[in-house]
CSV table of C-alpha atoms and ligand atoms in Angstrom, one decimal:
chain,number,residue,atom,x,y,z
A,1,MET,CA,-81.2,8.3,65.6
A,2,PRO,CA,-80.5,4.7,66.4
A,3,ARG,CA,-83.7,2.8,67.3
A,4,GLY,CA,-84.4,-0.5,69.0
A,5,GLY,CA,-87.5,-2.7,68.8
A,6,GLY,CA,-89.5,-4.9,71.1
A,7,THR,CA,-92.2,-4.5,73.7
A,8,MET,CA,-91.8,-3.2,77.2
A,9,THR,CA,-92.1,-6.7,78.6
A,10,GLU,CA,-89.0,-7.8,76.6
A,11,ARG,CA,-87.0,-4.9,78.0
A,12,VAL,CA,-83.9,-5.8,79.9
A,13,VAL,CA,-83.8,-4.1,83.3
A,14,VAL,CA,-80.3,-3.2,84.7
A,15,ALA,CA,-79.9,-2.2,88.3
A,16,GLY,CA,-77.1,0.4,88.6
A,17,ALA,CA,-75.9,3.2,86.4
A,18,GLY,CA,-72.2,2.6,87.3
A,19,PRO,CA,-69.8,2.0,84.4
A,20,VAL,CA,-70.7,-1.7,84.2
A,21,GLY,CA,-74.5,-1.2,84.1
A,22,LEU,CA,-74.2,1.6,81.5
A,23,ILE,CA,-71.9,-0.4,79.3
A,24,VAL,CA,-74.0,-3.6,79.3
A,25,ALA,CA,-77.0,-1.4,78.6
A,26,LEU,CA,-75.1,0.2,75.7
A,27,VAL,CA,-74.2,-3.2,74.2
A,28,LEU,CA,-77.9,-4.2,74.4
A,29,ALA,CA,-79.3,-0.9,73.0
A,30,ARG,CA,-76.8,-1.0,70.1
A,31,ALA,CA,-78.2,-4.5,69.2
A,32,GLY,CA,-81.7,-3.1,69.2
A,33,ILE,CA,-82.7,-4.6,72.6
A,34,PRO,CA,-84.8,-2.3,74.8
A,35,VAL,CA,-83.2,-1.6,78.1
A,36,LEU,CA,-84.2,0.2,81.3
A,37,VAL,CA,-81.4,1.3,83.8
A,38,LEU,CA,-82.6,1.9,87.4
A,39,GLU,CA,-80.1,4.0,89.5
A,40,ALA,CA,-80.6,4.6,93.2
A,41,ALA,CA,-78.6,7.8,93.2
A,42,SER,CA,-79.7,11.1,91.7
A,43,ALA,CA,-76.7,11.3,89.4
A,44,ILE,CA,-73.5,9.6,88.3
A,45,ALA,CA,-71.3,9.0,91.3
A,46,GLN,CA,-68.3,11.4,91.4
A,47,ALA,CA,-66.1,9.7,94.0
A,48,PRO,CA,-62.5,9.1,93.0
A,49,ARG,CA,-62.3,5.4,92.0
A,50,ALA,CA,-61.0,3.6,88.9
A,51,ILE,CA,-58.9,5.5,86.4
A,52,VAL,CA,-56.9,2.8,84.6
A,53,TYR,CA,-58.2,0.9,81.5
A,54,HIS,CA,-56.0,-1.9,80.2
A,55,PRO,CA,-55.8,-2.9,76.5
A,56,PRO,CA,-58.7,-5.5,76.6
A,57,THR,CA,-61.0,-2.9,78.1
A,58,VAL,CA,-59.8,-0.2,75.7
A,59,GLU,CA,-60.8,-2.6,72.9
A,60,VAL,CA,-64.4,-2.8,74.4
A,61,LEU,CA,-64.5,1.0,74.7
A,62,ASP,CA,-63.4,1.3,71.1
A,63,ARG,CA,-66.0,-1.3,69.9
A,64,LEU,CA,-68.7,0.8,71.5
A,65,ASP,CA,-67.3,4.0,69.9
A,66,LEU,CA,-66.5,5.5,73.4
A,67,LEU,CA,-62.7,5.6,72.9
A,68,PRO,CA,-62.4,8.9,71.0
A,69,ALA,CA,-64.2,10.9,73.7
A,70,MET,CA,-62.4,9.1,76.5
A,71,ALA,CA,-59.0,9.5,74.9
A,72,GLU,CA,-59.8,13.2,74.3
A,73,ALA,CA,-60.7,13.7,78.0
A,74,GLY,CA,-58.0,11.4,79.4
A,75,LEU,CA,-54.5,10.2,78.8
A,76,LEU,CA,-52.8,7.4,76.9
A,77,LYS,CA,-50.3,6.0,79.4
A,78,HIS,CA,-47.0,4.4,78.2
A,79,THR,CA,-44.6,4.5,81.2
A,80,TYR,CA,-44.4,2.7,84.6
A,81,GLN,CA,-42.1,2.9,87.6
A,82,TRP,CA,-41.6,1.1,90.8
A,83,ARG,CA,-40.1,3.4,93.4
A,84,SER,CA,-39.0,3.4,97.1
A,85,ALA,CA,-40.5,5.9,99.5
A,86,ASP,CA,-37.2,7.8,99.6
A,87,GLY,CA,-37.4,8.6,95.9
A,88,GLU,CA,-35.2,5.8,94.5
A,89,ILE,CA,-36.4,4.4,91.1
A,90,ILE,CA,-36.2,0.6,91.6
A,91,ALA,CA,-37.2,-0.2,88.0
A,92,GLY,CA,-39.1,1.3,85.1
A,93,ILE,CA,-40.7,-0.1,81.9
A,94,ASP,CA,-42.5,1.5,79.0
A,95,SER,CA,-44.6,0.4,76.0
A,96,SER,CA,-41.6,0.5,73.7
A,97,ALA,CA,-41.1,-3.2,74.9
A,98,LEU,CA,-44.2,-4.0,72.7
A,99,GLN,CA,-43.8,-5.2,69.1
A,100,ALA,CA,-45.7,-3.6,66.2
A,101,ASP,CA,-48.4,-6.3,65.8
A,102,ASP,CA,-48.8,-7.1,69.5
A,103,THR,CA,-51.9,-5.0,70.1
A,104,LYS,CA,-53.9,-2.3,68.4
A,105,TYR,CA,-53.8,-0.5,71.8
A,106,PRO,CA,-50.1,-0.3,73.0
A,107,PHE,CA,-51.1,1.9,76.0
A,108,ASN,CA,-53.4,2.0,79.0
A,109,LEU,CA,-56.1,4.7,79.0
A,110,HIS,CA,-56.4,6.8,82.1
A,111,LEU,CA,-59.6,8.7,83.0
A,112,GLY,CA,-61.8,8.9,86.1
A,113,GLN,CA,-64.6,6.3,86.0
A,114,HIS,CA,-67.2,9.0,86.5
A,115,ARG,CA,-66.2,10.5,83.1
A,116,LEU,CA,-66.4,7.1,81.5
A,117,ALA,CA,-69.9,6.7,83.0
A,118,GLU,CA,-70.9,10.1,81.8
A,119,ILE,CA,-69.7,9.4,78.3
A,120,ALA,CA,-71.4,6.0,78.2
A,121,LEU,CA,-74.6,7.5,79.5
A,122,ALA,CA,-74.6,10.2,76.8
A,123,ALA,CA,-74.0,7.4,74.2
A,124,LEU,CA,-76.8,5.2,75.6
A,125,LEU,CA,-79.4,8.0,75.7
A,126,ARG,CA,-79.0,8.4,71.9
A,127,TYR,CA,-81.0,5.2,71.6
A,128,ASP,CA,-84.8,5.5,71.8
A,129,ALA,CA,-84.9,2.0,73.2
A,130,ALA,CA,-82.9,3.0,76.2
A,131,GLU,CA,-84.1,4.7,79.4
A,132,VAL,CA,-82.3,5.6,82.5
A,133,ARG,CA,-84.2,6.5,85.7
A,134,PHE,CA,-82.1,8.1,88.4
A,135,GLY,CA,-83.4,8.2,92.0
A,136,HIS,CA,-84.9,4.6,91.5
A,137,ARG,CA,-83.6,2.0,93.9
A,138,VAL,CA,-84.1,-1.7,93.3
A,139,THR,CA,-85.4,-3.1,96.6
A,140,GLY,CA,-86.1,-6.7,95.8
A,141,VAL,CA,-86.3,-9.3,93.0
A,142,ALA,CA,-88.6,-12.3,93.0
A,143,GLN,CA,-88.5,-14.9,90.2
A,144,THR,CA,-91.5,-16.5,88.6
A,145,ALA,CA,-91.5,-19.2,85.9
A,146,ASP,CA,-91.3,-16.7,83.0
A,147,ALA,CA,-90.2,-13.4,84.4
A,148,VAL,CA,-88.8,-11.6,87.4
A,149,ARG,CA,-90.7,-9.1,89.6
A,150,ILE,CA,-88.5,-6.2,90.5
A,151,ALA,CA,-89.5,-4.0,93.4
A,152,VAL,CA,-88.4,-0.4,92.9
A,153,ARG,CA,-88.5,2.6,95.2
A,154,GLY,CA,-88.6,5.9,93.4
A,155,PRO,CA,-89.5,9.6,94.0
A,156,ASN,CA,-93.2,8.7,93.6
A,157,GLY,CA,-93.2,5.7,95.9
A,158,ASP,CA,-93.0,2.0,95.5
A,159,ASP,CA,-93.5,0.2,92.1
A,160,GLU,CA,-93.1,-3.2,90.6
A,161,ILE,CA,-91.6,-3.9,87.2
A,162,ARG,CA,-91.7,-7.3,85.4
A,163,ALA,CA,-88.7,-8.1,83.3
A,164,PRO,CA,-87.6,-11.4,81.8
A,165,TRP,CA,-83.8,-11.0,82.3
A,166,PRO,CA,-82.7,-8.5,84.9
A,167,ILE,CA,-79.1,-7.7,85.5
A,168,GLY,CA,-77.6,-6.7,88.9
A,169,ALA,CA,-74.8,-4.2,88.2
A,170,ASP,CA,-75.5,-2.4,91.5
A,171,GLY,CA,-72.0,-2.5,92.9
A,172,ALA,CA,-70.3,-4.2,95.9
A,173,SER,CA,-73.3,-3.9,98.2
A,174,SER,CA,-75.6,-5.2,95.5
A,175,GLY,CA,-79.2,-5.4,96.6
A,176,VAL,CA,-79.9,-7.8,93.7
A,177,ARG,CA,-77.2,-10.2,94.9
A,178,GLN,CA,-78.6,-10.0,98.4
A,179,ALA,CA,-82.1,-10.6,97.2
A,180,LEU,CA,-80.9,-13.8,95.5
A,181,GLY,CA,-79.7,-14.9,98.9
A,182,PHE,CA,-76.1,-15.2,97.6
A,183,SER,CA,-73.1,-15.0,99.9
A,184,PHE,CA,-70.1,-12.8,99.1
A,185,GLU,CA,-67.2,-14.9,100.4
A,186,GLY,CA,-63.7,-13.6,100.7
A,187,THR,CA,-61.5,-11.1,102.5
A,188,THR,CA,-61.8,-7.5,103.7
A,189,TRP,CA,-58.3,-6.1,103.9
A,190,PRO,CA,-57.5,-4.4,107.2
A,191,GLU,CA,-55.7,-1.2,106.1
A,192,TRP,CA,-57.2,2.0,104.7
A,193,PHE,CA,-56.8,2.9,101.0
A,194,VAL,CA,-57.0,6.7,100.9
A,195,ALA,CA,-57.7,7.9,97.3
A,196,THR,CA,-56.9,11.5,96.7
A,197,ASP,CA,-56.8,13.6,93.4
A,198,ILE,CA,-54.1,16.1,93.6
A,199,ARG,CA,-52.3,18.7,91.4
A,200,PHE,CA,-48.6,18.2,91.7
A,201,ASP,CA,-45.9,18.3,89.0
A,202,PHE,CA,-44.6,14.7,89.5
A,203,GLU,CA,-43.0,14.5,86.1
A,204,SER,CA,-40.5,17.3,86.9
A,205,HIS,CA,-39.4,15.0,89.7
A,206,GLY,CA,-38.7,12.1,87.3
A,207,PHE,CA,-41.9,10.2,87.9
A,208,ALA,CA,-43.5,8.0,85.1
A,209,GLU,CA,-47.1,8.2,84.1
A,210,ALA,CA,-47.9,5.4,86.6
A,211,ASN,CA,-45.9,4.8,89.7
A,212,PHE,CA,-46.0,2.3,92.6
A,213,ILE,CA,-44.2,3.3,95.7
A,214,LEU,CA,-43.2,0.1,97.5
A,215,ASP,CA,-43.0,0.5,101.3
A,216,PRO,CA,-44.5,-1.3,104.3
A,217,VAL,CA,-45.8,2.0,105.8
A,218,HIS,CA,-45.6,4.7,103.1
A,219,TRP,CA,-46.8,2.7,100.1
A,220,ALA,CA,-48.6,4.6,97.4
A,221,ILE,CA,-50.0,4.3,93.9
A,222,VAL,CA,-49.5,7.4,91.8
A,223,PRO,CA,-50.9,7.5,88.3
A,224,LYS,CA,-51.5,10.6,86.2
A,225,ILE,CA,-55.2,11.0,85.6
A,226,ASP,CA,-55.4,13.3,82.6
A,227,ARG,CA,-53.5,16.1,80.8
A,228,SER,CA,-54.7,18.9,83.1
A,229,GLY,CA,-52.1,18.2,85.7
A,230,LEU,CA,-54.4,16.0,87.9
A,231,TRP,CA,-52.9,12.9,89.5
A,232,ARG,CA,-54.4,10.1,91.6
A,233,PHE,CA,-52.4,9.7,94.8
A,234,THR,CA,-53.6,6.7,96.8
A,235,TYR,CA,-51.8,5.9,100.0
A,236,GLY,CA,-52.3,3.6,103.0
A,237,GLU,CA,-53.2,4.2,106.6
A,238,PRO,CA,-53.2,1.7,109.4
A,239,PRO,CA,-56.3,-0.3,110.1
A,240,ASP,CA,-57.0,1.1,113.6
A,241,VAL,CA,-57.1,4.8,112.5
A,242,ALA,CA,-60.6,6.2,112.8
A,243,ARG,CA,-62.2,7.3,109.5
A,244,GLU,CA,-63.0,10.8,110.9
A,245,THR,CA,-59.3,11.5,111.6
A,246,LEU,CA,-58.0,10.5,108.1
A,247,ARG,CA,-58.5,13.9,106.5
A,248,ALA,CA,-56.5,15.6,109.2
A,249,ARG,CA,-53.7,13.2,108.8
A,250,ALA,CA,-53.3,13.8,105.1
A,251,PRO,CA,-50.8,16.7,105.2
A,252,ALA,CA,-48.4,14.5,107.2
A,253,LYS,CA,-48.7,11.8,104.6
A,254,PHE,CA,-48.1,14.2,101.7
A,255,ARG,CA,-45.1,15.6,103.6
A,256,ALA,CA,-43.6,12.1,104.0
A,257,LEU,CA,-44.2,11.1,100.4
A,258,LEU,CA,-44.3,14.0,98.0
A,259,PRO,CA,-40.9,15.2,96.6
A,260,GLY,CA,-39.5,18.1,98.7
A,261,GLY,CA,-42.0,17.4,101.5
A,262,ALA,CA,-44.7,19.3,99.6
A,263,VAL,CA,-48.2,19.6,101.1
A,264,VAL,CA,-51.1,20.0,98.7
A,265,GLU,CA,-54.8,20.6,99.0
A,266,PRO,CA,-56.6,17.6,97.3
A,267,ASP,CA,-59.3,18.2,94.7
A,268,ALA,CA,-60.9,14.9,96.0
A,269,PHE,CA,-60.4,12.8,99.1
A,270,ALA,CA,-62.0,9.4,99.7
A,271,PRO,CA,-60.9,6.6,102.2
A,272,TYR,CA,-61.9,3.0,101.3
A,273,ARG,CA,-61.8,-0.4,103.0
A,274,VAL,CA,-61.0,-2.8,100.1
A,275,HIS,CA,-62.0,-6.4,99.6
A,276,THR,CA,-61.5,-9.5,97.6
A,277,ARG,CA,-64.8,-11.2,97.4
A,278,CYS,CA,-66.9,-13.2,94.8
A,279,ALA,CA,-70.5,-14.4,94.5
A,280,PRO,CA,-71.1,-18.2,94.3
A,281,SER,CA,-72.6,-17.8,90.9
A,282,PHE,CA,-73.0,-14.9,88.4
A,283,ARG,CA,-76.4,-16.3,87.3
A,284,ALA,CA,-79.5,-17.4,89.3
A,285,ASN,CA,-82.0,-18.7,86.8
A,286,ARG,CA,-83.2,-15.4,85.1
A,287,VAL,CA,-81.0,-13.0,87.1
A,288,LEU,CA,-77.5,-12.1,86.0
A,289,LEU,CA,-74.8,-10.3,88.0
A,290,ALA,CA,-71.9,-8.3,86.6
A,291,GLY,CA,-69.1,-6.0,87.9
A,292,ASP,CA,-68.7,-5.3,91.6
A,293,ALA,CA,-72.1,-6.9,92.2
A,294,ALA,CA,-70.5,-10.2,91.3
A,295,HIS,CA,-66.9,-9.7,92.4
A,296,VAL,CA,-64.7,-7.1,94.1
A,297,VAL,CA,-60.9,-6.9,94.3
A,298,ASN,CA,-58.3,-4.5,95.8
A,299,PRO,CA,-57.5,-1.7,93.4
A,300,VAL,CA,-53.7,-2.3,93.1
A,301,GLY,CA,-53.0,-2.7,89.4
A,302,GLY,CA,-56.5,-1.5,88.3
A,303,LEU,CA,-58.2,-4.8,87.7
A,304,GLY,CA,-61.6,-4.3,89.4
A,305,LEU,CA,-63.5,-2.3,86.8
A,306,THR,CA,-61.3,-3.9,84.1
A,307,GLY,CA,-63.0,-7.2,85.0
A,308,GLY,CA,-66.4,-5.4,85.3
A,309,ILE,CA,-66.1,-3.9,81.8
A,310,LEU,CA,-65.2,-7.3,80.3
A,311,ASP,CA,-68.2,-8.8,82.2
A,312,ALA,CA,-70.4,-6.1,80.7
A,313,ALA,CA,-69.3,-6.8,77.1
A,314,ALA,CA,-69.5,-10.6,77.6
A,315,LEU,CA,-72.9,-10.4,79.2
A,316,GLY,CA,-74.3,-8.0,76.6
A,317,ASP,CA,-73.0,-10.4,73.8
A,318,ALA,CA,-74.5,-13.4,75.6
A,319,MET,CA,-77.9,-11.7,75.9
A,320,VAL,CA,-77.8,-10.8,72.2
A,321,ALA,CA,-77.0,-14.4,71.4
A,322,ARG,CA,-79.8,-15.6,73.5
A,323,ARG,CA,-82.2,-13.2,72.0
A,324,ARG,CA,-81.2,-14.4,68.5
A,325,SER,CA,-82.0,-18.0,69.5
A,326,ALA,CA,-83.8,-18.9,72.8
A,327,ALA,CA,-82.1,-22.2,72.5
A,328,ASN,CA,-78.9,-20.3,73.1
A,329,ASP,CA,-79.5,-20.2,76.9
A,330,GLY,CA,-76.0,-21.7,77.1
A,331,ALA,CA,-74.5,-18.3,76.2
A,332,LEU,CA,-75.7,-17.0,79.6
A,333,ASP,CA,-74.3,-20.0,81.4
A,334,HIS,CA,-71.0,-19.6,79.6
A,335,TYR,CA,-70.9,-16.0,80.6
A,336,ALA,CA,-71.5,-16.8,84.3
A,337,ARG,CA,-69.0,-19.7,84.4
A,338,GLU,CA,-66.2,-18.1,82.4
A,339,ARG,CA,-66.3,-14.6,84.0
A,340,ARG,CA,-66.3,-16.2,87.5
A,341,ARG,CA,-63.4,-18.5,86.5
A,342,ILE,CA,-61.4,-15.5,85.2
A,343,PHE,CA,-62.0,-13.6,88.4
A,344,LEU,CA,-61.0,-16.5,90.7
A,345,ASP,CA,-58.1,-17.8,88.6
A,346,VAL,CA,-56.6,-14.5,87.2
A,347,ILE,CA,-57.9,-11.3,88.6
A,348,ALA,CA,-58.1,-12.0,92.3
A,349,PRO,CA,-54.6,-13.7,92.6
A,350,THR,CA,-53.0,-11.0,90.4
A,351,ALA,CA,-54.4,-8.1,92.3
A,352,ASP,CA,-53.6,-9.7,95.7
A,353,GLU,CA,-50.0,-10.3,94.6
A,354,ASN,CA,-49.8,-6.6,93.4
A,355,LYS,CA,-51.0,-5.6,96.9
A,356,ARG,CA,-48.6,-7.8,98.7
A,357,ARG,CA,-45.7,-6.5,96.8
A,358,LEU,CA,-46.8,-2.9,97.3
A,359,MET,CA,-46.8,-3.1,101.1
A,360,GLU,CA,-44.6,-6.1,101.9
A,361,THR,CA,-43.2,-6.0,105.4
A,362,ASP,CA,-40.6,-8.9,105.2
A,363,PRO,CA,-37.2,-7.4,104.3
A,364,VAL,CA,-36.1,-10.6,102.5
A,365,LYS,CA,-39.2,-10.7,100.3
A,366,ARG,CA,-38.9,-7.0,99.6
A,367,GLU,CA,-35.4,-7.5,98.4
A,368,GLN,CA,-36.6,-10.4,96.2
A,369,ASP,CA,-39.3,-8.2,94.8
A,370,ARG,CA,-36.9,-5.5,93.9
A,371,ALA,CA,-34.6,-8.0,92.2
A,372,ARG,CA,-37.5,-9.4,90.2
A,373,LEU,CA,-38.6,-5.9,89.1
A,374,ARG,CA,-35.0,-5.0,88.1
A,375,ALA,CA,-34.8,-8.2,86.0
A,376,LEU,CA,-38.1,-7.4,84.4
A,377,ALA,CA,-37.0,-4.0,83.4
A,378,ALA,CA,-33.7,-5.3,82.0
A,379,ASP,CA,-35.4,-8.0,79.8
A,380,PRO,CA,-37.5,-6.6,77.0
A,381,ALA,CA,-39.2,-10.0,76.4
A,382,ALA,CA,-40.3,-10.1,80.1
A,383,ALA,CA,-41.5,-6.5,80.0
A,384,ARG,CA,-43.4,-7.2,76.8
A,385,ALA,CA,-45.0,-10.3,78.5
A,386,MET,CA,-46.0,-8.2,81.5
A,387,LEU,CA,-47.6,-5.5,79.3
A,388,LEU,CA,-49.6,-8.1,77.4
A,389,SER,CA,-50.6,-10.1,80.5
A,390,THR,CA,-54.0,-8.5,80.8
A,391,GLN,CA,-55.1,-10.3,77.7
A,392,ARG,CA,-55.7,-13.3,80.0
A,393,LEU,CA,-58.6,-11.4,81.5
A,394,VAL,CA,-60.7,-11.8,78.3
A,395,GLY,CA,-61.6,-15.5,78.5
A,396,THR,CA,-63.1,-17.7,75.8
A,397,PRO,CA,-66.0,-16.5,73.7
A,398,GLY,CA,-69.4,-18.1,74.3
A,399,PRO,CA,-72.0,-19.4,71.8
A,400,VAL,CA,-73.1,-16.7,69.3
B,501,LIG,C1,-59.7,3.8,95.2
B,501,LIG,C2,-60.1,2.9,94.1
B,501,LIG,C3,-59.4,2.9,92.9
B,501,LIG,C4,-59.8,2.0,91.9
B,501,LIG,N1,-59.1,2.0,90.8
B,501,LIG,C5,-59.4,1.1,89.8
B,501,LIG,C6,-58.7,1.2,88.5
B,501,LIG,O1,-57.8,2.0,88.3
B,501,LIG,N2,-59.1,0.3,87.6
B,501,LIG,C7,-60.1,-0.6,87.8
B,501,LIG,O2,-60.3,-1.4,86.9
B,501,LIG,N3,-60.8,-0.6,88.9
B,501,LIG,C8,-60.5,0.2,89.9
B,501,LIG,N4,-61.3,0.3,91.1
B,501,LIG,C9,-62.5,-0.6,91.2
B,501,LIG,C10,-63.7,0.1,90.5
B,501,LIG,O3,-63.9,1.4,91.1
B,501,LIG,C11,-65.0,-0.8,90.6
B,501,LIG,O4,-64.6,-2.1,90.2
B,501,LIG,C12,-66.1,-0.2,89.7
B,501,LIG,O5,-66.7,1.0,90.3
B,501,LIG,C13,-67.2,-1.2,89.5
B,501,LIG,O6,-68.2,-0.7,88.7
B,501,LIG,P1,-69.7,-1.1,88.8
B,501,LIG,O7,-70.5,-0.4,87.8
B,501,LIG,O8,-69.8,-2.6,88.9
B,501,LIG,O9,-70.2,-0.7,90.3
B,501,LIG,P2,-70.3,0.8,90.9
B,501,LIG,O10,-69.4,1.7,90.2
B,501,LIG,O11,-70.3,0.7,92.3
B,501,LIG,O12,-71.8,1.2,90.4
B,501,LIG,C14,-72.9,0.6,91.0
B,501,LIG,C15,-74.1,1.6,90.8
B,501,LIG,O13,-75.3,1.0,91.3
B,501,LIG,C16,-76.0,1.9,92.1
B,501,LIG,N5,-76.8,1.1,93.0
B,501,LIG,C17,-76.4,0.5,94.2
B,501,LIG,N6,-77.5,-0.1,94.7
B,501,LIG,C18,-78.5,0.0,93.9
B,501,LIG,C19,-79.9,-0.4,93.9
B,501,LIG,N7,-80.3,-1.2,94.9
B,501,LIG,N8,-80.7,-0.1,92.9
B,501,LIG,C20,-80.2,0.7,91.9
B,501,LIG,N9,-79.0,1.2,91.8
B,501,LIG,C21,-78.1,0.9,92.8
B,501,LIG,C22,-74.9,2.8,92.7
B,501,LIG,O14,-75.5,4.0,93.2
B,501,LIG,C23,-73.9,2.9,91.6
B,501,LIG,O15,-74.2,4.0,90.8
B,501,LIG,C24,-60.9,1.1,92.1
B,501,LIG,C25,-61.7,1.2,93.3
B,501,LIG,C26,-61.3,2.1,94.3
B,501,LIG,C27,-62.1,2.1,95.6
């Protein structure tokens, strides 16, 4: 059984048992650093959200020995298509555009993020130095010179925990970020993103393993989730539609978009408002932010959790470096600076361009997009560059 050392006061406290909080906790536990995860909910959240993991995140999952279980439960995706709402295939590419030594991971991994969180939780709990408390909400953080006081509300009432280096991985509405007084500047996009999990045989209708339906009204994102026949079908609804009417409108949307006008009963249904927002810093003295607590982005192209998992790995490594040498405080600064730069310079503009193209209303721009996609598909070097482009999300390593 793996074991960690250290006293309780050295323990790193992580707010949030989402995928990001659990992965940063796992990096720390594997390095022998005691860690306590406080999760407000009573269990891992099951809502349909991220399912796509790009090669740089697959590398993190592999390093943490999570990849075998995830690949077993999920799907290794190799094919993409861009389609029109009436079923025309505009362009398609696949991982055969990659060369033998391009990457150890010539695929995207698909699996619901709740399964990732469950697999990471099971791995974390193998470490005696790791503890996860569900039903414990962080309600405040206050910094002193040598520690942070964390206010926690649990089943037995209010408590206070002192921790030297707490991490806020408590999602887009982060209480930790708010307790720091940080703003969350950016955009809330007007339209609804309606995420559904459905069972439909898309492949017999010529779909790839990941599909983008480009249309100003009937846009959709259609990736295969796993090998059980489950697909994520995320489509748009206009901004002014009331949330409570969205479920009743779903059959009409399926009829308009599924081949043959099929109507299916979704296994899961969740409407979202999506945002592009970023905290002014990912570090406030002793408190660090990671994942959606630090930045959020629209989900087109699957870059939100991708950025979060890369944050988790980088922050875990920075904390291990700092633990090795207290003088290495620069590792935490590097984490905060570099991950924020990657979000602002790479993740947010890429995701926002993906979103624009998906639902572009200008016919001239739509035609230009189609021409660019056809050129991409016709040029193996361009397709290869696109498949390798998520390497830019990794950033430069900090002090070790
Ligand atoms: C429809 C949709 C599809 C998406 N698809 C993709 C995709 O394919 N690829 C991708 O990379 N990203 C995708 N994303 C984005 C992705 O879901 C998020 O980036 C991801 O969930 C962030 O993980 P996290 O751990 O930072 O936050 P969360 O998953 O939100 O986890 C935060 C946790 O903190 C807990 N918590 C909250 N407040 C407190 C508190 N005060 N105290 C203690 N605990 C607290 C919450 O209960 C939760 O368990 C998608 C998002 C949506 C909506």
